[in-house]
Short mmCIF file of C-alpha atoms in Angstrom, two decimals:
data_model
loop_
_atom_site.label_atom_id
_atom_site.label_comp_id
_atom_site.label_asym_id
_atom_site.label_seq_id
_atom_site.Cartn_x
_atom_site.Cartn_y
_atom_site.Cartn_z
CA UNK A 27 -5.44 33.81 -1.62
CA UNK A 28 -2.14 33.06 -2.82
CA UNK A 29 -2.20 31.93 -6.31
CA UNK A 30 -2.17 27.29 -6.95
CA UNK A 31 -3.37 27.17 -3.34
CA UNK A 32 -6.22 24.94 -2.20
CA UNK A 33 -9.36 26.39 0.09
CA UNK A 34 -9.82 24.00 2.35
CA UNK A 35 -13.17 24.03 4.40
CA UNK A 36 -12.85 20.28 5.48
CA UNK A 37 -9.86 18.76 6.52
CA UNK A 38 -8.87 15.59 5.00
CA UNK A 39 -11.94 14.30 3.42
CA UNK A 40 -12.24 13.12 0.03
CA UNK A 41 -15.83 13.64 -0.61
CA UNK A 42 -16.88 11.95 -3.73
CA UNK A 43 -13.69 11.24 -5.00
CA UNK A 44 -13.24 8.06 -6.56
CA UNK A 45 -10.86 5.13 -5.31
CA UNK A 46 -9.06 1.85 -5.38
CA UNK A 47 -7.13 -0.16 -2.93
CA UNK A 48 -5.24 -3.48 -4.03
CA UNK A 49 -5.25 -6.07 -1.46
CA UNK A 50 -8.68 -4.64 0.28
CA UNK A 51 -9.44 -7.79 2.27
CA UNK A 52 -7.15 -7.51 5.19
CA UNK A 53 -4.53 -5.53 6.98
CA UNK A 54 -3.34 -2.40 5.70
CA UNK A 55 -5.30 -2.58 2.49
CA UNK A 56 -8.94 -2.86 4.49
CA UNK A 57 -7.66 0.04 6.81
CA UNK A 58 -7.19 2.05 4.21
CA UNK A 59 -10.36 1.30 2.48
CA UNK A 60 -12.22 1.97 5.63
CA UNK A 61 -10.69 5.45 6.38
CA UNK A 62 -11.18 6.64 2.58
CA UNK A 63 -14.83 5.48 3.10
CA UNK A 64 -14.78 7.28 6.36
CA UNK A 65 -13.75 10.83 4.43
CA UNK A 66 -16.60 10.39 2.28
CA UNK A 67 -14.85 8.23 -0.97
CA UNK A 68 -16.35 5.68 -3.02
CA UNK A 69 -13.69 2.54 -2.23
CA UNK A 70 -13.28 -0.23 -5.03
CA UNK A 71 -12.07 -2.66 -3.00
CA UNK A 72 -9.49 -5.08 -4.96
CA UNK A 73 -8.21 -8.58 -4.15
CA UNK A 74 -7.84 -12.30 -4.90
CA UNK A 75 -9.63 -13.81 -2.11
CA UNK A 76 -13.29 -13.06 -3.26
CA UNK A 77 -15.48 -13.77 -0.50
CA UNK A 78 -12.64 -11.83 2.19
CA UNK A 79 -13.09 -9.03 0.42
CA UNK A 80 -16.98 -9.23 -0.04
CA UNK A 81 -17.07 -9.48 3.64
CA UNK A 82 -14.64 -6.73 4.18
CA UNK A 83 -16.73 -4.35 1.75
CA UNK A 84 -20.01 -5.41 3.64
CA UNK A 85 -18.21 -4.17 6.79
CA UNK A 86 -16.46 -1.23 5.93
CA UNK A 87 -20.19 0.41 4.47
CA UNK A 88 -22.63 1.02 1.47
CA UNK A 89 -19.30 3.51 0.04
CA UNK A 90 -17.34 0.26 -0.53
CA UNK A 91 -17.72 -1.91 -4.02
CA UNK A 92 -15.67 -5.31 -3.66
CA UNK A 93 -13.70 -6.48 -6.87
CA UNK A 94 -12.48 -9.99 -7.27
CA UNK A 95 -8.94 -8.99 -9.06
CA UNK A 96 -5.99 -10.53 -9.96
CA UNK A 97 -3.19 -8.00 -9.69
CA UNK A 98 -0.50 -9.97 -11.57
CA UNK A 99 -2.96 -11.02 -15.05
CA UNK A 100 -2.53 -7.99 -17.24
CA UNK A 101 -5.90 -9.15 -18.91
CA UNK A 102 -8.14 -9.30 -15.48
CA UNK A 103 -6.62 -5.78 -14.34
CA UNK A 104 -7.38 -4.02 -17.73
CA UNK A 105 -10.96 -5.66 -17.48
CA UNK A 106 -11.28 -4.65 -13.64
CA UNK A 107 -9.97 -0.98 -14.37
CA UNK A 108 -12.24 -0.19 -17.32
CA UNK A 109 -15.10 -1.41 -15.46
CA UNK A 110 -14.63 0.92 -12.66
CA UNK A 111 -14.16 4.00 -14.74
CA UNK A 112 -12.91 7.15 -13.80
CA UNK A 113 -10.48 7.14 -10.48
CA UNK A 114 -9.24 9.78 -8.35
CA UNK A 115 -7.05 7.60 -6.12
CA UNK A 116 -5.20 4.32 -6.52
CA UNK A 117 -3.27 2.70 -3.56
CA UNK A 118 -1.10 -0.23 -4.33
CA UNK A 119 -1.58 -2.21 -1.53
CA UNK A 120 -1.49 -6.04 -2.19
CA UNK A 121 1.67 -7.50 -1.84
CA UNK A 122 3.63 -11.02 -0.63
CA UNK A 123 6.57 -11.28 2.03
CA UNK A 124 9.28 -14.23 2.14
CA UNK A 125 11.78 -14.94 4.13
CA UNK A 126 14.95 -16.08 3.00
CA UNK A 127 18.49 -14.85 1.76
CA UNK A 128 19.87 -15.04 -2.39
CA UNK A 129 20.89 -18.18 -1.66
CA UNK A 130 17.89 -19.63 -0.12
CA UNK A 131 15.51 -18.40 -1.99
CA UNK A 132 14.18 -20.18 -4.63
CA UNK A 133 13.93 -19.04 -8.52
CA UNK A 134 10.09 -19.91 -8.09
CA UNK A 135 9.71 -17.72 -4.56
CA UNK A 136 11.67 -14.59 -6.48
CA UNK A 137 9.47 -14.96 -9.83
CA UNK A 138 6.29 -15.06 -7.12
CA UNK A 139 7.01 -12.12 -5.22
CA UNK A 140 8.00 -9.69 -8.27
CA UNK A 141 4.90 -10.89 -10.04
CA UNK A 142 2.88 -9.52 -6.89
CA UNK A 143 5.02 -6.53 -5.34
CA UNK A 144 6.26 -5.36 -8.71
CA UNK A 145 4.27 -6.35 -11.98
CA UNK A 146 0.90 -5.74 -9.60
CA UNK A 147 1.81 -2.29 -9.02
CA UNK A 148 2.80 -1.98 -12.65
CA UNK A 149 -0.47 -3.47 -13.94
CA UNK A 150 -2.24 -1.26 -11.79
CA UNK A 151 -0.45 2.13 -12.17
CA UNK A 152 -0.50 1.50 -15.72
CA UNK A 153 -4.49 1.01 -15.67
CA UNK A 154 -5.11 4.08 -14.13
CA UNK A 155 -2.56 7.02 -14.53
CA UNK A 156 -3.23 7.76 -18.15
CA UNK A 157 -7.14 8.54 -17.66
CA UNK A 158 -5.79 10.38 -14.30
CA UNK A 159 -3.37 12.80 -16.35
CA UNK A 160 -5.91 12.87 -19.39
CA UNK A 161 -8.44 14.75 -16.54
CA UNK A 162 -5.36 16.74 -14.97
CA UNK A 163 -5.74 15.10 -11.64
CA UNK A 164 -5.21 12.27 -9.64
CA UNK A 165 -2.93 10.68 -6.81
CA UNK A 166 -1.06 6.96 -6.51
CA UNK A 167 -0.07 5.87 -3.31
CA UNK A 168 2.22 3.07 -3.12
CA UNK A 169 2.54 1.17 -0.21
CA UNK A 170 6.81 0.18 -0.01
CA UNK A 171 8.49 -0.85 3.12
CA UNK A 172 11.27 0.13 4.97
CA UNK A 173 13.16 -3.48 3.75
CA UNK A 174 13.21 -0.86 0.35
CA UNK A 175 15.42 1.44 1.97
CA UNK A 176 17.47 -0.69 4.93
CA UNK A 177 19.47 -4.08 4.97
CA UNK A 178 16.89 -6.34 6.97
CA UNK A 179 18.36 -10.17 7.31
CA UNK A 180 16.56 -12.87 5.44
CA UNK A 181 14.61 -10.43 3.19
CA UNK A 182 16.35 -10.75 -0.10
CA UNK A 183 13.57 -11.14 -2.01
CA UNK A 184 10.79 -9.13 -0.26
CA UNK A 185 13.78 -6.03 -0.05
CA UNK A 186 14.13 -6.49 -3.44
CA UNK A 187 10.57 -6.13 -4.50
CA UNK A 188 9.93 -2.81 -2.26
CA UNK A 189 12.86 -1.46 -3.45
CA UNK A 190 11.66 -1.53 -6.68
CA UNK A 191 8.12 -0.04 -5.57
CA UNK A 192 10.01 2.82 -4.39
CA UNK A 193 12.03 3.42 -7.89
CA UNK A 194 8.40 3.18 -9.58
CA UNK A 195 7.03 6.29 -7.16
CA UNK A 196 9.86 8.70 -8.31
CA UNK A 197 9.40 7.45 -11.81
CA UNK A 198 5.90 8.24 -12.37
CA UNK A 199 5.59 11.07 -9.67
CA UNK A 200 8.63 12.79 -12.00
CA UNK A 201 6.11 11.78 -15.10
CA UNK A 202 3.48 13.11 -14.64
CA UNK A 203 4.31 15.99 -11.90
CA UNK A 204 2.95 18.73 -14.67
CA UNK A 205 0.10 16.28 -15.53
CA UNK A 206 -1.51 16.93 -12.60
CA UNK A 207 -1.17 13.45 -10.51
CA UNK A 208 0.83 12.95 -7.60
CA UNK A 209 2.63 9.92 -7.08
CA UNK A 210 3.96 8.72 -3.50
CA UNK A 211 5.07 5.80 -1.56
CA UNK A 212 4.30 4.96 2.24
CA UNK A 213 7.04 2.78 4.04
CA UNK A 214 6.08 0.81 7.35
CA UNK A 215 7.91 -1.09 9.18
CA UNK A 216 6.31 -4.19 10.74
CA UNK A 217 2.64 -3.14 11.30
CA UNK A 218 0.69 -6.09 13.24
CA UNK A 219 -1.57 -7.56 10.87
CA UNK A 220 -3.49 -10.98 10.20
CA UNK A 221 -0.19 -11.93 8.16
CA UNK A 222 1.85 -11.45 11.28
CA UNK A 223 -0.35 -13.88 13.53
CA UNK A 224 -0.29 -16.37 10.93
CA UNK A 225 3.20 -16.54 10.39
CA UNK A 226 3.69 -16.57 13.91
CA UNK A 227 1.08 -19.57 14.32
CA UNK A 228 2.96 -21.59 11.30
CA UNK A 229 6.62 -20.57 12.03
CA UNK A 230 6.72 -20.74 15.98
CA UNK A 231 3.65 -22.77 17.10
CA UNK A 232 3.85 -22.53 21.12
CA UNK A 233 5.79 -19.37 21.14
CA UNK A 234 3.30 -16.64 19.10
CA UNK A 235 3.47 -14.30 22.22
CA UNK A 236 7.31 -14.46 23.09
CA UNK A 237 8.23 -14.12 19.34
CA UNK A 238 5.36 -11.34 18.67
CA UNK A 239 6.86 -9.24 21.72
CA UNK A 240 10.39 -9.79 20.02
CA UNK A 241 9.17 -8.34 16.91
CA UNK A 242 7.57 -5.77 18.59
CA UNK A 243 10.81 -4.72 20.57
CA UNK A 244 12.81 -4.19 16.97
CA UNK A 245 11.17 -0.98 16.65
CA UNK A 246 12.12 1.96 18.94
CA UNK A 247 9.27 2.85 19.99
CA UNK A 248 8.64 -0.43 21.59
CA UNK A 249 5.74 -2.17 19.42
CA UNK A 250 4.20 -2.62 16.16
CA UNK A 251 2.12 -0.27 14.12
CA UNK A 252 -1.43 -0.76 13.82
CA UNK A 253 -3.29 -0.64 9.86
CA UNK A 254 -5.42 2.34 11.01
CA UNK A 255 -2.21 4.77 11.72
CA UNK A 256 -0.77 3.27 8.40
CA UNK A 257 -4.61 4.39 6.60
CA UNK A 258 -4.18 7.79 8.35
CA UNK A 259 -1.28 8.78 6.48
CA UNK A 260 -2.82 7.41 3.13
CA UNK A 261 -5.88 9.80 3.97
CA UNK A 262 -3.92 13.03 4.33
CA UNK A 263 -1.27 11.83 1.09
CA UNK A 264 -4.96 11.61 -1.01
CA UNK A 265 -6.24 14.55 0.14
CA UNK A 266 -6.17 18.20 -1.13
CA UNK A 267 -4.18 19.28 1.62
CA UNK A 268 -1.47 16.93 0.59
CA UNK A 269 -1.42 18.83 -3.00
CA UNK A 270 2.20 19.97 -3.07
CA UNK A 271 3.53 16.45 -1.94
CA UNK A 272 4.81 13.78 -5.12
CA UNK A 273 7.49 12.09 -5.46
CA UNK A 274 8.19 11.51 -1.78
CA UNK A 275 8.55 8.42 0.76
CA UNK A 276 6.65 8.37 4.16
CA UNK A 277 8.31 5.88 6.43
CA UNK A 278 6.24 4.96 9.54
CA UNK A 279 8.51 2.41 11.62
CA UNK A 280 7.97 3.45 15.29
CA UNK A 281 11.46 5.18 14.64
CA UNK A 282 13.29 1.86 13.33
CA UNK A 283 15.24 3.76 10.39
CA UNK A 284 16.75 6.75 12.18
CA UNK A 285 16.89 5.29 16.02
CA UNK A 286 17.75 1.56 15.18
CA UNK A 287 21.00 0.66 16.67
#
């Protein structure tokens, strides 16, 4: 065999490897719990909303520990890290949208968001790469969006934020590269989630099924993502056969960034 390759007897499982997902309750973040769980990982499952993710832990299986964490306290995520121990895997999940342009978006909303998107995947990377390189391996998946990369309307803030997820990836991925952890970003484009229904519910109370099928039609391919094909991609980024892969963005936007337009 060809010298720095990988044998691989299993595809895509990460069989006693170690992980944690930010933002573990709901969405994306419980997908991807559930399909690390699924190719045999031991999940720390992080988020703010304590019993959501105790119930999502208790659902996904016995492979899942929940974590009451707050992503943004540098204190709490220091605590939370060293109590979990050695980690294979990190994905940077949690995160906060917001509509609004520069000039509509409050001082308070801005501070908000880039203490969640930003500082939270900070915190975390921060918490975990150094014992990752210190062992020689280890692999950070960030979780960006495709408002990083394009000019979406009334997403000043939110763009921001992702856009500065994305600079973090090539940062530490070019870091760390002969350390021995890889470091990439995943970038969906509207994915149908809880968040989705309930800003749909709050913002157009009446209307959720004309203005979800609107949403829907702004990508190509002529509907939303689901979390599982988001988690899919996380699984094959964490695994071995992903091992010559850092420092790279996956969009997954039903075509929105190449056939928009």
């Amino acid at each position: 065999m060809e010298a720095g390759r990988i044998a691989v007897t299993a595809p895509f499982m990460l069989t006693s490897r170690r992980a944690a997902v930010t933002g573990a309750a709901s969405g994306i973040g419980r997908a991807i719990a559930a399909e690390f769980v699924r190719a045999g990982a031991h999940v720390h499952c992080l988020d703010l909303d304590g019993d959501a993710v105790a119930a999502a832990a208790t659902e996904i299986g016995k492979l899942a520990t929940p974590r009451i964490c707050d992503i943004t306290d540098a204190g709490t995520v220091g605590a939370t890290f060293a109590d979990i121990g050695e980690l294979d895997i990190l994905v940077n999940c949690a995160g906060v949208s917001h509509i609004g342009t520069v000039e509509t978006t409050t001082p308070e909303d801005f501070e908000r968001l880039f203490r969640v998107n930003v500082q939270g995947v900070y915190l975390c990377t921060r918490a975990a790469v150094g014992g990752m390189a210190a062992r020689g391996r280890g692999v950070i998946i960030n979780i960006a969006s495709i408002a990083g990369s394009a000019g979406l309307a009334d997403r000043f803030a939110y763009s921001m934020t992702k856009g500065a997820v994305l600079a973090m990836t090539m940062s530490v991925a070019r870091d760390y590269v002969l350390k021995g952890v890889r470091c990439n970003s995943i970038s969906p484009g509207r994915v149908h989630t809880p968040f989705v229904d309930g800003f749909l519910a709050r913002t157009y109370p009446g209307r959720e099924a004309e203005m979800f099928a609107k949403l829907a039609a702004t990508q190509p391919i002529g509907r939303m993502g689901e979390p599982a094909e988001i988690a899919h991609l996380a699984r094959y980024l964490a695994s071995d056969e992903a091992a010559f892969v850092t420092g790279s963005d996956y969009p997954i936007d039903g075509g929105f960034l190449t056939l928009h337009g």
